[in-house]
Short mmCIF file of C-alpha atoms in Angstrom, two decimals:
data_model
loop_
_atom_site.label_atom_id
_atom_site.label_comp_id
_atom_site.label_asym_id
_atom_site.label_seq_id
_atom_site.Cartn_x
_atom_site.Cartn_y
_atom_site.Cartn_z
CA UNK G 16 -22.41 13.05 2.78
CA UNK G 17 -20.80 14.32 -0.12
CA UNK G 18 -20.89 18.20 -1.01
CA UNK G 19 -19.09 18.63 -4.13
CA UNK G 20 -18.96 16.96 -7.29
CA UNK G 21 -16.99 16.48 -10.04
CA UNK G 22 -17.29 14.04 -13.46
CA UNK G 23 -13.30 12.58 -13.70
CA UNK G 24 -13.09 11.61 -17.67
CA UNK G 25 -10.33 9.16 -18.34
CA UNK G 26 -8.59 9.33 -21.77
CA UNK G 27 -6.04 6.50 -22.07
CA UNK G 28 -2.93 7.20 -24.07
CA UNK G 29 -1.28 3.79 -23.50
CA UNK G 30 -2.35 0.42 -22.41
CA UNK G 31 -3.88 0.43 -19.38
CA UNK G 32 -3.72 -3.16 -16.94
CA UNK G 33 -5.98 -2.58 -13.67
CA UNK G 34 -5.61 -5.86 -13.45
CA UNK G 35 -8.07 -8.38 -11.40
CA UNK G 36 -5.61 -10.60 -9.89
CA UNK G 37 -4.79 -14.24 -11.05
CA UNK G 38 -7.17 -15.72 -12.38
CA UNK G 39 -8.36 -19.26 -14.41
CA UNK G 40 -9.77 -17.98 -17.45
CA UNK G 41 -8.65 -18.01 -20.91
CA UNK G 42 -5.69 -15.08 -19.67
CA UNK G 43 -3.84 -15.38 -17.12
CA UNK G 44 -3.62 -11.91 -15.68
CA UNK G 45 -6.95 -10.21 -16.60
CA UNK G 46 -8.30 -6.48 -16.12
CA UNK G 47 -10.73 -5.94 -14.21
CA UNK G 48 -14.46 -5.83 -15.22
CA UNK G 49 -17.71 -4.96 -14.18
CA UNK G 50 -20.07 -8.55 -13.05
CA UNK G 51 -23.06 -7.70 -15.30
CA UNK G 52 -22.03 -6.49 -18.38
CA UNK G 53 -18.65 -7.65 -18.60
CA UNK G 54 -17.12 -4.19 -19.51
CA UNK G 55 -13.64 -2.86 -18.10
CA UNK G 56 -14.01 -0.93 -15.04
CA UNK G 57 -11.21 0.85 -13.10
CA UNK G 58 -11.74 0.57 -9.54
CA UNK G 59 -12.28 3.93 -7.77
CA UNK G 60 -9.54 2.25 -4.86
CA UNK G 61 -6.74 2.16 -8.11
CA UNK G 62 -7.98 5.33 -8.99
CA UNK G 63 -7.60 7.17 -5.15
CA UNK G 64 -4.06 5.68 -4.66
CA UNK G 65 -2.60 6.89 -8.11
CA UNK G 66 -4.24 10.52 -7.40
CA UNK G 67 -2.52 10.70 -4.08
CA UNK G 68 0.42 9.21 -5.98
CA UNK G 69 0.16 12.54 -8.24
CA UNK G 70 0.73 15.30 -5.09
CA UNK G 71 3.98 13.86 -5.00
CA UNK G 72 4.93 14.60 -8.03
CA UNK G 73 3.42 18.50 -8.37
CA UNK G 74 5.48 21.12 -9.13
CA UNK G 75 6.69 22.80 -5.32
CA UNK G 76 5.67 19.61 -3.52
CA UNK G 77 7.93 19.09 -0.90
CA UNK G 78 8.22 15.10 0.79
CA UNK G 79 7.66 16.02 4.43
CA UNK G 80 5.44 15.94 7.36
CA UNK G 81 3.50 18.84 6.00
CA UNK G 82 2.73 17.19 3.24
CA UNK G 83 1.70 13.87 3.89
CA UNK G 84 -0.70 15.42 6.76
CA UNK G 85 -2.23 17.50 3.88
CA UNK G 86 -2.73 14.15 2.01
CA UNK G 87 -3.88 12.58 5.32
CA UNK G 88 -6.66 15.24 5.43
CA UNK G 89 -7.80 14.79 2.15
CA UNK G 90 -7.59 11.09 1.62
CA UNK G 91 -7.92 9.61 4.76
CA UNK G 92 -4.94 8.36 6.79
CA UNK G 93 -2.88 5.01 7.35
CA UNK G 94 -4.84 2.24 8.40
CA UNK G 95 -2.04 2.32 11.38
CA UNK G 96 -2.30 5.99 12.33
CA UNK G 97 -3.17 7.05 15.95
CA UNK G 98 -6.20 8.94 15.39
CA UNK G 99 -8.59 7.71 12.13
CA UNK G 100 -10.72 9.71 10.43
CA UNK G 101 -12.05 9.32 7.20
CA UNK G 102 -10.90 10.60 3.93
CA UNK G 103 -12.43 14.10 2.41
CA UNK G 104 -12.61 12.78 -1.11
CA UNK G 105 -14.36 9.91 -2.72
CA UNK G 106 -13.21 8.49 -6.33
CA UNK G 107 -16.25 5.97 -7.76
CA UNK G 108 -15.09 3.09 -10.03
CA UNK G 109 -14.54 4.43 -13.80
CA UNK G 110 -17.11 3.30 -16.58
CA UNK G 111 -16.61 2.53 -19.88
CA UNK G 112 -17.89 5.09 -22.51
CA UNK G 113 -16.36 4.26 -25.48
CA UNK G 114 -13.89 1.74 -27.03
CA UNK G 115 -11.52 1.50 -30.11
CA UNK G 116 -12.52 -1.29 -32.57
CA UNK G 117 -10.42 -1.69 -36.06
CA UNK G 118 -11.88 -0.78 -38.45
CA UNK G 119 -11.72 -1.23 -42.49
CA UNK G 120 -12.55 2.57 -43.42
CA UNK G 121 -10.37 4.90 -41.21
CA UNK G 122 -8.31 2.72 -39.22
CA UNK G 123 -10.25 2.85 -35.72
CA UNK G 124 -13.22 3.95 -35.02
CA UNK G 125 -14.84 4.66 -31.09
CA UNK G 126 -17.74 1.93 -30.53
CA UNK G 127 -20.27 2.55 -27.63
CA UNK G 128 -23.49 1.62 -27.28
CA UNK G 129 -26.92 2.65 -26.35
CA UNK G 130 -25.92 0.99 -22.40
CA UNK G 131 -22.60 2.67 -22.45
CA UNK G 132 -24.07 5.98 -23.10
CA UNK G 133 -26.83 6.41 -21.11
CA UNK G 134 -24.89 4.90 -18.10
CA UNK G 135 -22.56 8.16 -18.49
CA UNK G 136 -25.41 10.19 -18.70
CA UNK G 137 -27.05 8.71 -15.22
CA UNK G 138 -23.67 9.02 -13.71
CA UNK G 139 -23.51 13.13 -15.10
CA UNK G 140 -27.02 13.80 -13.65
CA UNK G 141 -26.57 12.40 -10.46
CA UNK G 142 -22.49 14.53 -10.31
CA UNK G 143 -25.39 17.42 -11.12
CA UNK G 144 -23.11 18.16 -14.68
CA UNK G 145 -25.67 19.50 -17.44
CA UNK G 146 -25.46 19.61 -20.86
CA UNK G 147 -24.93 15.98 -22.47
CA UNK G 148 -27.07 15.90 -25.25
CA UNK G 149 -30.07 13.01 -25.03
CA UNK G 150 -28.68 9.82 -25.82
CA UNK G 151 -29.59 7.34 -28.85
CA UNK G 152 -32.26 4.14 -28.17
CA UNK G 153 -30.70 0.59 -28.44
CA UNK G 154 -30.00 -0.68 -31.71
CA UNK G 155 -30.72 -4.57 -32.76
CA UNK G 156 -27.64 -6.79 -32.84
CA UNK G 157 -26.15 -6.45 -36.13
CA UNK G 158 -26.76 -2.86 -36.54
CA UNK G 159 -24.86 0.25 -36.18
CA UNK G 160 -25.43 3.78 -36.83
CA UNK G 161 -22.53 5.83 -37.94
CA UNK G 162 -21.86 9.66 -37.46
CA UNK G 163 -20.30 9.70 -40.73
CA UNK G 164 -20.52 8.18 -43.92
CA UNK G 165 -16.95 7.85 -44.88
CA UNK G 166 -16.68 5.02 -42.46
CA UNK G 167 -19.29 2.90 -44.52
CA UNK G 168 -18.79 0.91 -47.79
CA UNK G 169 -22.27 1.86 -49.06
CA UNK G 170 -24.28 0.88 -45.79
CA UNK G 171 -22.06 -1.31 -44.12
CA UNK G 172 -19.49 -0.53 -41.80
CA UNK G 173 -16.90 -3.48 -41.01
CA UNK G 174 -15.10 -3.87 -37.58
CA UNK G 175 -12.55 -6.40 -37.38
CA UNK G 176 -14.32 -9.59 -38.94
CA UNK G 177 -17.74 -8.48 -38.66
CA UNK G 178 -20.14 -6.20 -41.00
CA UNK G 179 -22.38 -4.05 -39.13
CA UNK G 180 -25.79 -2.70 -41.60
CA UNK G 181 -26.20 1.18 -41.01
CA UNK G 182 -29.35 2.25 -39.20
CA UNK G 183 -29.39 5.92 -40.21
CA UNK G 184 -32.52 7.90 -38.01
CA UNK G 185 -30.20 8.05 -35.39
CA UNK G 186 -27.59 9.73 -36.85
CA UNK G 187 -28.26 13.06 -35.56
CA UNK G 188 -28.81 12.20 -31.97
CA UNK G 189 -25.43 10.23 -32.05
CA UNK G 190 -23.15 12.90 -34.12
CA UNK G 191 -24.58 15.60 -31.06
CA UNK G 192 -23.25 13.32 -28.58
CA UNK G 193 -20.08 12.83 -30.70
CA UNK G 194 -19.49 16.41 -30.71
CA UNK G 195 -20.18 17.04 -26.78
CA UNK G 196 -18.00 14.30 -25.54
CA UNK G 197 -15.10 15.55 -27.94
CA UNK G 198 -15.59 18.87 -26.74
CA UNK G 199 -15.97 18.15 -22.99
CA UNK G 200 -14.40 14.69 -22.27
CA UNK G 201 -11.37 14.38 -24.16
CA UNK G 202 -7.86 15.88 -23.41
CA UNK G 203 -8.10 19.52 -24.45
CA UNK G 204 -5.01 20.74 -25.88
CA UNK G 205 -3.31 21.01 -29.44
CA UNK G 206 -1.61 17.56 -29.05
CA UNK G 207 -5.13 15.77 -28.74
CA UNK G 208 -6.81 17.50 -31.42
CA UNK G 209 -6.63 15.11 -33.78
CA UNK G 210 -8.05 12.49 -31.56
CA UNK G 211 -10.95 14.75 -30.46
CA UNK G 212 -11.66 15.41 -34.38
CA UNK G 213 -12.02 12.17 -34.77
CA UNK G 214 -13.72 11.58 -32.23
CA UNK G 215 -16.71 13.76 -33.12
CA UNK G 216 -16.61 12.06 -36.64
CA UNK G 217 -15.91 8.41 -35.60
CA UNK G 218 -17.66 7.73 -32.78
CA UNK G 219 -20.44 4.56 -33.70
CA UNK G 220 -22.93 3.06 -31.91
CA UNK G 221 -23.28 -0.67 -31.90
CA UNK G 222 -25.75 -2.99 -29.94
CA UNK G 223 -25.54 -3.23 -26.87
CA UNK G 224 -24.43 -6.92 -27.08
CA UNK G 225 -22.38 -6.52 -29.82
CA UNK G 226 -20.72 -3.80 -28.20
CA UNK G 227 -19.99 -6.12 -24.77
CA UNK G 228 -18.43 -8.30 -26.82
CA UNK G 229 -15.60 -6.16 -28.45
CA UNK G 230 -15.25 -4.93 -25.02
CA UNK G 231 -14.38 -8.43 -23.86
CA UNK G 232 -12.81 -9.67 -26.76
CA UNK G 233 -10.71 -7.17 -28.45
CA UNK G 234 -8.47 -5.66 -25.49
CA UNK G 235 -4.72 -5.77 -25.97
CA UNK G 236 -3.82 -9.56 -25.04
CA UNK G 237 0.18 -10.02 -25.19
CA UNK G 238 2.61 -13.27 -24.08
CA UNK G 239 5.36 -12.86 -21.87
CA UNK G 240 8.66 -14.77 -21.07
CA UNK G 241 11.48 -14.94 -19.27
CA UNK G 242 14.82 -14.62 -21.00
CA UNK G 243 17.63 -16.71 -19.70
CA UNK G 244 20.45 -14.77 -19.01
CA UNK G 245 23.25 -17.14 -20.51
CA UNK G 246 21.57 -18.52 -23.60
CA UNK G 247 19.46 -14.59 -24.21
CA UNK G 248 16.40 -16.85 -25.46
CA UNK G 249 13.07 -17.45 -23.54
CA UNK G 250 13.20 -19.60 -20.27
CA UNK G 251 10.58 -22.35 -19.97
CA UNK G 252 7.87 -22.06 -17.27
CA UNK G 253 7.83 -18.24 -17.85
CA UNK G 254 5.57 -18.00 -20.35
CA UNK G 255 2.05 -15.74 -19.10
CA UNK G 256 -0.69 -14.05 -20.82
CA UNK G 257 -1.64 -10.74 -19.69
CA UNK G 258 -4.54 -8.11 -20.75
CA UNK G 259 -4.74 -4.40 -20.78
CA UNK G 260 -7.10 -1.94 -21.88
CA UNK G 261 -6.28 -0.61 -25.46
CA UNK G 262 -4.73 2.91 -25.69
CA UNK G 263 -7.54 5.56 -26.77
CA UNK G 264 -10.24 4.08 -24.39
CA UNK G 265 -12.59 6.70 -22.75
CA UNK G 266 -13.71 6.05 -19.31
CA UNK G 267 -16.11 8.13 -16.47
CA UNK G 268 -15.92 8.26 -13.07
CA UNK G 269 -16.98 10.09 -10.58
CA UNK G 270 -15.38 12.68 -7.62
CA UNK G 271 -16.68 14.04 -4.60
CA UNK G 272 -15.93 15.60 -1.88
CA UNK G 273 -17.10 16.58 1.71
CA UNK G 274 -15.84 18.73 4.54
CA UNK G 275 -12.68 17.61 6.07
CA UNK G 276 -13.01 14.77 9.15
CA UNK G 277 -10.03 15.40 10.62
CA UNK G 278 -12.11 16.81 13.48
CA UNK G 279 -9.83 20.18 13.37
CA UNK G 280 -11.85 23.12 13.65
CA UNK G 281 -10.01 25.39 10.63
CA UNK G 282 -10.88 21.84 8.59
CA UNK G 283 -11.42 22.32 4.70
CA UNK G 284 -14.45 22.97 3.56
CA UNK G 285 -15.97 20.19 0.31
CA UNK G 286 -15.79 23.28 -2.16
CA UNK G 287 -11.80 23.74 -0.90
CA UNK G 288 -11.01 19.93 -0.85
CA UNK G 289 -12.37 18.98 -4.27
CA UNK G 290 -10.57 22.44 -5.62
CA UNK G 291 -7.45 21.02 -4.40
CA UNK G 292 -7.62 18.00 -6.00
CA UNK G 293 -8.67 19.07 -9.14
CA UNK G 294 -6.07 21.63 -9.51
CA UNK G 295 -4.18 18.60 -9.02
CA UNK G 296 -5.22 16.48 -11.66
CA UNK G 297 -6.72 18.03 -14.19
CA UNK G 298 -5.50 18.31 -17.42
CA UNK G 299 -2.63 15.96 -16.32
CA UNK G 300 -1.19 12.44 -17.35
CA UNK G 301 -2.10 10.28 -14.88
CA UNK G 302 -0.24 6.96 -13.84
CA UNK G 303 -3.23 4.17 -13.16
CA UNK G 304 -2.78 0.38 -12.62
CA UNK G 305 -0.03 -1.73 -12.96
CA UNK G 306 2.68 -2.42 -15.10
CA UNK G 307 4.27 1.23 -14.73
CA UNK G 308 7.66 0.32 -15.43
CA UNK G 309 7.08 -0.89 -19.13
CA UNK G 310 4.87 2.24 -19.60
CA UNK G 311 1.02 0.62 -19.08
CA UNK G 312 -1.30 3.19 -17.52
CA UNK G 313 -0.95 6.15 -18.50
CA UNK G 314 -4.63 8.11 -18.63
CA UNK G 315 -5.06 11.88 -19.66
CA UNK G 316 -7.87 12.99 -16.76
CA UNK G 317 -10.10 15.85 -17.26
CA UNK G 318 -12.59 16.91 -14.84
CA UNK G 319 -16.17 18.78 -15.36
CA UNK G 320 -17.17 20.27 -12.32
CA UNK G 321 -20.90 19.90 -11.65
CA UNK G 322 -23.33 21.80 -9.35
CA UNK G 323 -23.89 21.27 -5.67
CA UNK G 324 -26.78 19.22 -5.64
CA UNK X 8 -41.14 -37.37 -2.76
CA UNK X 9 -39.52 -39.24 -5.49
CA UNK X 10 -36.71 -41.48 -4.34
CA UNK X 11 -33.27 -39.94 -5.46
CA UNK X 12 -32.52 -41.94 -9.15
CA UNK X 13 -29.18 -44.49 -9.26
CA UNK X 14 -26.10 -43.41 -9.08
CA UNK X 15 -25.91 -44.06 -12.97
CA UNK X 16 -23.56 -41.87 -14.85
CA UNK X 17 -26.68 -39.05 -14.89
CA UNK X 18 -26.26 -36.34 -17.99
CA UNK X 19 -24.42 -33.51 -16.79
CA UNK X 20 -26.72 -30.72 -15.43
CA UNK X 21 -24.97 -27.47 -16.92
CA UNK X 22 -23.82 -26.66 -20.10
CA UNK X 23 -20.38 -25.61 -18.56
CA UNK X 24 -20.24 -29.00 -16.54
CA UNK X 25 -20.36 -30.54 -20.12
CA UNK X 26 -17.57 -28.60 -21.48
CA UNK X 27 -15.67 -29.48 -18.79
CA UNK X 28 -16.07 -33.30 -19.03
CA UNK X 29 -15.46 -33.04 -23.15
CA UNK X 30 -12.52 -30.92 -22.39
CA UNK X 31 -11.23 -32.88 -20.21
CA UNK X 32 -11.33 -35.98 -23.14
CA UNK X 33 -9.71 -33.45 -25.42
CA UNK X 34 -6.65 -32.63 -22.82
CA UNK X 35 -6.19 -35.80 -22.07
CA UNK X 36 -5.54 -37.12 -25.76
CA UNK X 37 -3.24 -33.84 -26.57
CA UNK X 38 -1.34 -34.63 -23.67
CA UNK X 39 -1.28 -38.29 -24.37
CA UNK X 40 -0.26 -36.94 -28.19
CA UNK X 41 2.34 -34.58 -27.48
CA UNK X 42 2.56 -33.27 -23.69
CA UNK X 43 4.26 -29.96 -23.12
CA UNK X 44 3.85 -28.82 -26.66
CA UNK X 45 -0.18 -29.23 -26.32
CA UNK X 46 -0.12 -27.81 -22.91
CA UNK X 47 1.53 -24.33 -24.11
CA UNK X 48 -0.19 -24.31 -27.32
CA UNK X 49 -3.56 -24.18 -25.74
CA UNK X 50 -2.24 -21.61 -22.90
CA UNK X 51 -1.69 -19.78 -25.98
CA UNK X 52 -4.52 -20.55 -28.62
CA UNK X 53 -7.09 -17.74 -26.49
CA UNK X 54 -4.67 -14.94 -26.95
CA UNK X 55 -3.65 -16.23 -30.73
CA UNK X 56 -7.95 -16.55 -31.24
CA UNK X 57 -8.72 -12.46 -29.42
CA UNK X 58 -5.85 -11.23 -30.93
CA UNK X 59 -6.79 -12.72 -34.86
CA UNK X 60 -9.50 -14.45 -35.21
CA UNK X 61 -10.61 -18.24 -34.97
CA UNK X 62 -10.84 -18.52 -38.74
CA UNK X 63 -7.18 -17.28 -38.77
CA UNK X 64 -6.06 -19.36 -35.77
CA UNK X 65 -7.54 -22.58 -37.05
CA UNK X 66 -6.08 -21.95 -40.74
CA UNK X 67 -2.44 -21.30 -38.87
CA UNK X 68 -2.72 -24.79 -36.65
CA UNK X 69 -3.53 -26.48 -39.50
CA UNK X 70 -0.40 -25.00 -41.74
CA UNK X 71 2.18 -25.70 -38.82
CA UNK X 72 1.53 -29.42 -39.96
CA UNK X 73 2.70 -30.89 -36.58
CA UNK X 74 0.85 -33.15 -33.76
CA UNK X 75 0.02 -30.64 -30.94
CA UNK X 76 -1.52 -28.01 -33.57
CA UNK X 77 -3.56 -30.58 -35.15
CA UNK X 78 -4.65 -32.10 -31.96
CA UNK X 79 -5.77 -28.28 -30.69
CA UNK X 80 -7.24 -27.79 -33.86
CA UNK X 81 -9.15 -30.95 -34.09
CA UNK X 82 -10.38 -30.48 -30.06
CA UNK X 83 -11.44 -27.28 -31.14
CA UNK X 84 -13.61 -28.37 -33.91
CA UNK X 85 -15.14 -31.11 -32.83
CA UNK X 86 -16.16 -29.14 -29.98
CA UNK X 87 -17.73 -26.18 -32.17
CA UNK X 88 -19.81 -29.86 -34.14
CA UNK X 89 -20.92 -30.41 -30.92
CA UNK X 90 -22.72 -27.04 -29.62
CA UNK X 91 -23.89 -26.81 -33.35
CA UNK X 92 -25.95 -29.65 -32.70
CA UNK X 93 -23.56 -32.38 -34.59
CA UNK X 94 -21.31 -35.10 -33.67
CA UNK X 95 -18.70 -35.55 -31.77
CA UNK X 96 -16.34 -35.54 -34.31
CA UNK X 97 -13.96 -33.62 -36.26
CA UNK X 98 -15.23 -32.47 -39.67
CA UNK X 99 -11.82 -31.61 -40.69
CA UNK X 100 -10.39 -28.50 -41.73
CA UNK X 101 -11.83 -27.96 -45.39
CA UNK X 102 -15.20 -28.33 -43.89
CA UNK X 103 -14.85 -26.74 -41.36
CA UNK X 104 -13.94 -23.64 -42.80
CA UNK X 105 -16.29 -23.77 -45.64
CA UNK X 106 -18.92 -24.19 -42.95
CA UNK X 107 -17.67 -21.11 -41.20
CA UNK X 108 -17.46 -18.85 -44.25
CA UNK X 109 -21.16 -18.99 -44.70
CA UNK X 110 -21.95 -17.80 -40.86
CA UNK X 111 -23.84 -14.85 -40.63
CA UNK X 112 -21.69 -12.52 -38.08
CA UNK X 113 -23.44 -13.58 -35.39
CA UNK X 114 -22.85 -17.54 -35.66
CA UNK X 115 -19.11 -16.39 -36.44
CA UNK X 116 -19.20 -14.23 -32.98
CA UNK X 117 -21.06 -17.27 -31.18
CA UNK X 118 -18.55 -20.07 -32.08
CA UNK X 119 -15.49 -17.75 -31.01
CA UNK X 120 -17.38 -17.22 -28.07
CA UNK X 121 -17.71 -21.04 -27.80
CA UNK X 122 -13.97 -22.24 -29.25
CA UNK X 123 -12.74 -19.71 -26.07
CA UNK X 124 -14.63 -20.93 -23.42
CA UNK X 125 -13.99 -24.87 -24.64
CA UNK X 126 -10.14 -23.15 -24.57
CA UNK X 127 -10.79 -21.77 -21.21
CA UNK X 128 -11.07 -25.90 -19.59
CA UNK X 129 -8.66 -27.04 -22.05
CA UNK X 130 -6.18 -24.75 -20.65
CA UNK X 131 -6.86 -25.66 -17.24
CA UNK X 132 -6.71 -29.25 -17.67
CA UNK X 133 -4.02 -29.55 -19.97
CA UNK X 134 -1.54 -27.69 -17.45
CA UNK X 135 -3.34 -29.94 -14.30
CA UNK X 136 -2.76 -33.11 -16.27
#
């Protein structure tokens, strides 16, 4: 079993494709979501390889045999290696928490939703990480409650096409909330600070359906083609559709970590292993997903270590 | 035990089996209209739809003026008469739009729900055909 645990918030600062495969829907190279509620989910498989990806790239890292046994100890090795053991670190599939919606007043603003929130708070109290403040009841579809007025024309707030009637007894509950996640989840740092500002003023709370739906239906959808290198206009037969994740989603997931199973006897301990890694990671731009080449995936992690349970 | 009915054309049993057979009626006619051009038009109409609207996309098939949009454009609509309980039939673009611009925002969210998964067989067939 697992030791030590850590909450891994995901901040993403471009668009993110952690994609699904091919598939026959209405695009032809989805992300991947969850089954039930339709929301974007990055798979805690995508998330292990780009974190091993990462100890390549640390500062002192050398590419040798010394290093890829240390990864071999704490992520498991090759399926091909001559004596298996299992990994000493386990990344769970990333939620969604909240999502960018356009909005009339103040550009963007973060939706989530009753669902959305108390799913992160489950996921906090079972990493044993205190301190998220309780989270606001479901709203009826067509409602929202706002942390802040100035995103309302009188009591309406209007994403995208739709109006949205302001339901204000929760607006305590949900600016509290607002204010933890800004303070604890999102990139720390003077070049995030105006996202974490607004944040804590922006963040609104939609129904739960209404909410799956701009999770679904208002993620970065974009053609592509292949130019013809004689004429320098499109080829036919080239043309795709493929989806990412907008920039300035925040997701959770989940780290642990248990003793090494290498079978050595000076084998790490959980408390060592999950240090390592998040000395690795946190407070660094991660690489996640596909698409890496044209700059897709790019995730700010930060990591809230919670109590043994 | 009831003996199995006749192999009459029975109504279709799902809701998503009946999009697929009036989808199928739609791609064949675009195709029929205008081949290729209706085939990438409706690979494209769910990303035009997500990325502005169904209000928007319908209003910019219907300026384009040529076959292939107004075949999309007319599938679409008769497809949204249909799951609002009407005929078969296109009500045209005027109406249409007039209809629309009364929807509460939760009709408005249900018929882009519907217009993309209609899209979704359209898409398929259109490119199989």
């Amino acid at each position: 079993m697992f030791q030590a645990h850590a909450a891994l918030f995901l901040y993403a600062t471009s668009p993110v494709h952690m994609g699904s495969g091919q598939a026959f829907g209405l695009i032809d190279n989805p992300i991947a979501r969850e089954r039930h509620c339709e929301h974007p989910v990055f798979p805690g498989s995508g998330l292990k390889g780009a974190i091993r990806h990462r100890f390549h790239s640390l500062p002192g890292w050398t590419e040798d045999e010394k290093g890829e046994k240390l990864l071999d100890r704490l992520f498991g090795p090759e399926s091909r290696a001559a004596t298996l053991h299992a990994g000493a670190i386990s990344l769970g599939d990333a939620q969604l928490v909240a999502f960018p919606v356009r909005s009339v007043k103040q550009g963007y603003v973060y939706a989530t939703s009753a669902h959305a929130l108390a799913r992160a708070a489950r996921l906090l109290a079972q990493l044993g990480v205190a301190g998220m403040p309780a989270t606001p009841t479901a709203l009826a579809p067509g409602q929202t409650c706002v942390a802040n007025p100035e995103l309302l024309n009188t009591d309406k707030l209007h994403l995208e096409a739709f109006e949205y009637r302001n339901d204000a007894p929760q607006t305590e509950k949900l600016e509290k909330v607002a204010r933890w996640l800004a303070d604890k989840a999102l990139p720390t740092g003077d070049a995030h600070a105006y996202f974490r500002d607004k944040f804590a003023r922006h963040l609104v709370l939609l129904a739960d359906e209404d909410f799956n739906w701009f999770s679904k239906n208002a993620t970065v959808v974009e053609p592509h083609v292949r130019i013809n290198n004689n004429t320098g206009a499109a080829d036919s037969g080239g043309l795709f559709y493929t989806e990412n994740l907008p920039p300035e989603t925040l997701m959770l997931g989940s780290l642990m970590a248990s003793r090494e199973r290498s079978g050595k006897d000076n084998g790490l301990d959980a408390q060592t292993v999950l240090a390592q890694v998040i000395g690795a990671i946190n407070g660094q731009l991660l690489q996640v997903g596909g698409d890496a080449t044209t700059g897709r995936g790019l995730v700010a992690a930060r990591l809230i270590n919670g109590v043994s349970l | 035990m009831s003996t199995p009915a006749k192999s009459t054309k029975s109504a279709p049993v799902t809701l998503e089996q009946k999009r697929a057979q009036y989808a199928w009626q739609y791609a064949e006619s675009g195709i029929g209209v205008s081949g290729d051009k209706y085939r990438n038009l409706a690979k494209a109409a769910p990303a035009l739809i997500m990325n502005n609207g169904l209000m928007q996309t319908l209003a910019f098939l219907n300026s384009k003026n040529e076959r292939h949009h107004q075949a999309l454009a007319e599938h679409i609509r008769r497809w949204l008469s249909v799951r609002g309980g009407g005929p078969d039939r296109d009500v045209g673009f005027e109406a249409g739009m007039k209809a629309m611009l009364d929807f509460a925002p939760d009709q408005y969210r249900q018929a882009t729900d519907e217009a993309l998964l209609i899209l979704r067989w359209i898409r398929q067939f259109a490119a199989a055909l």
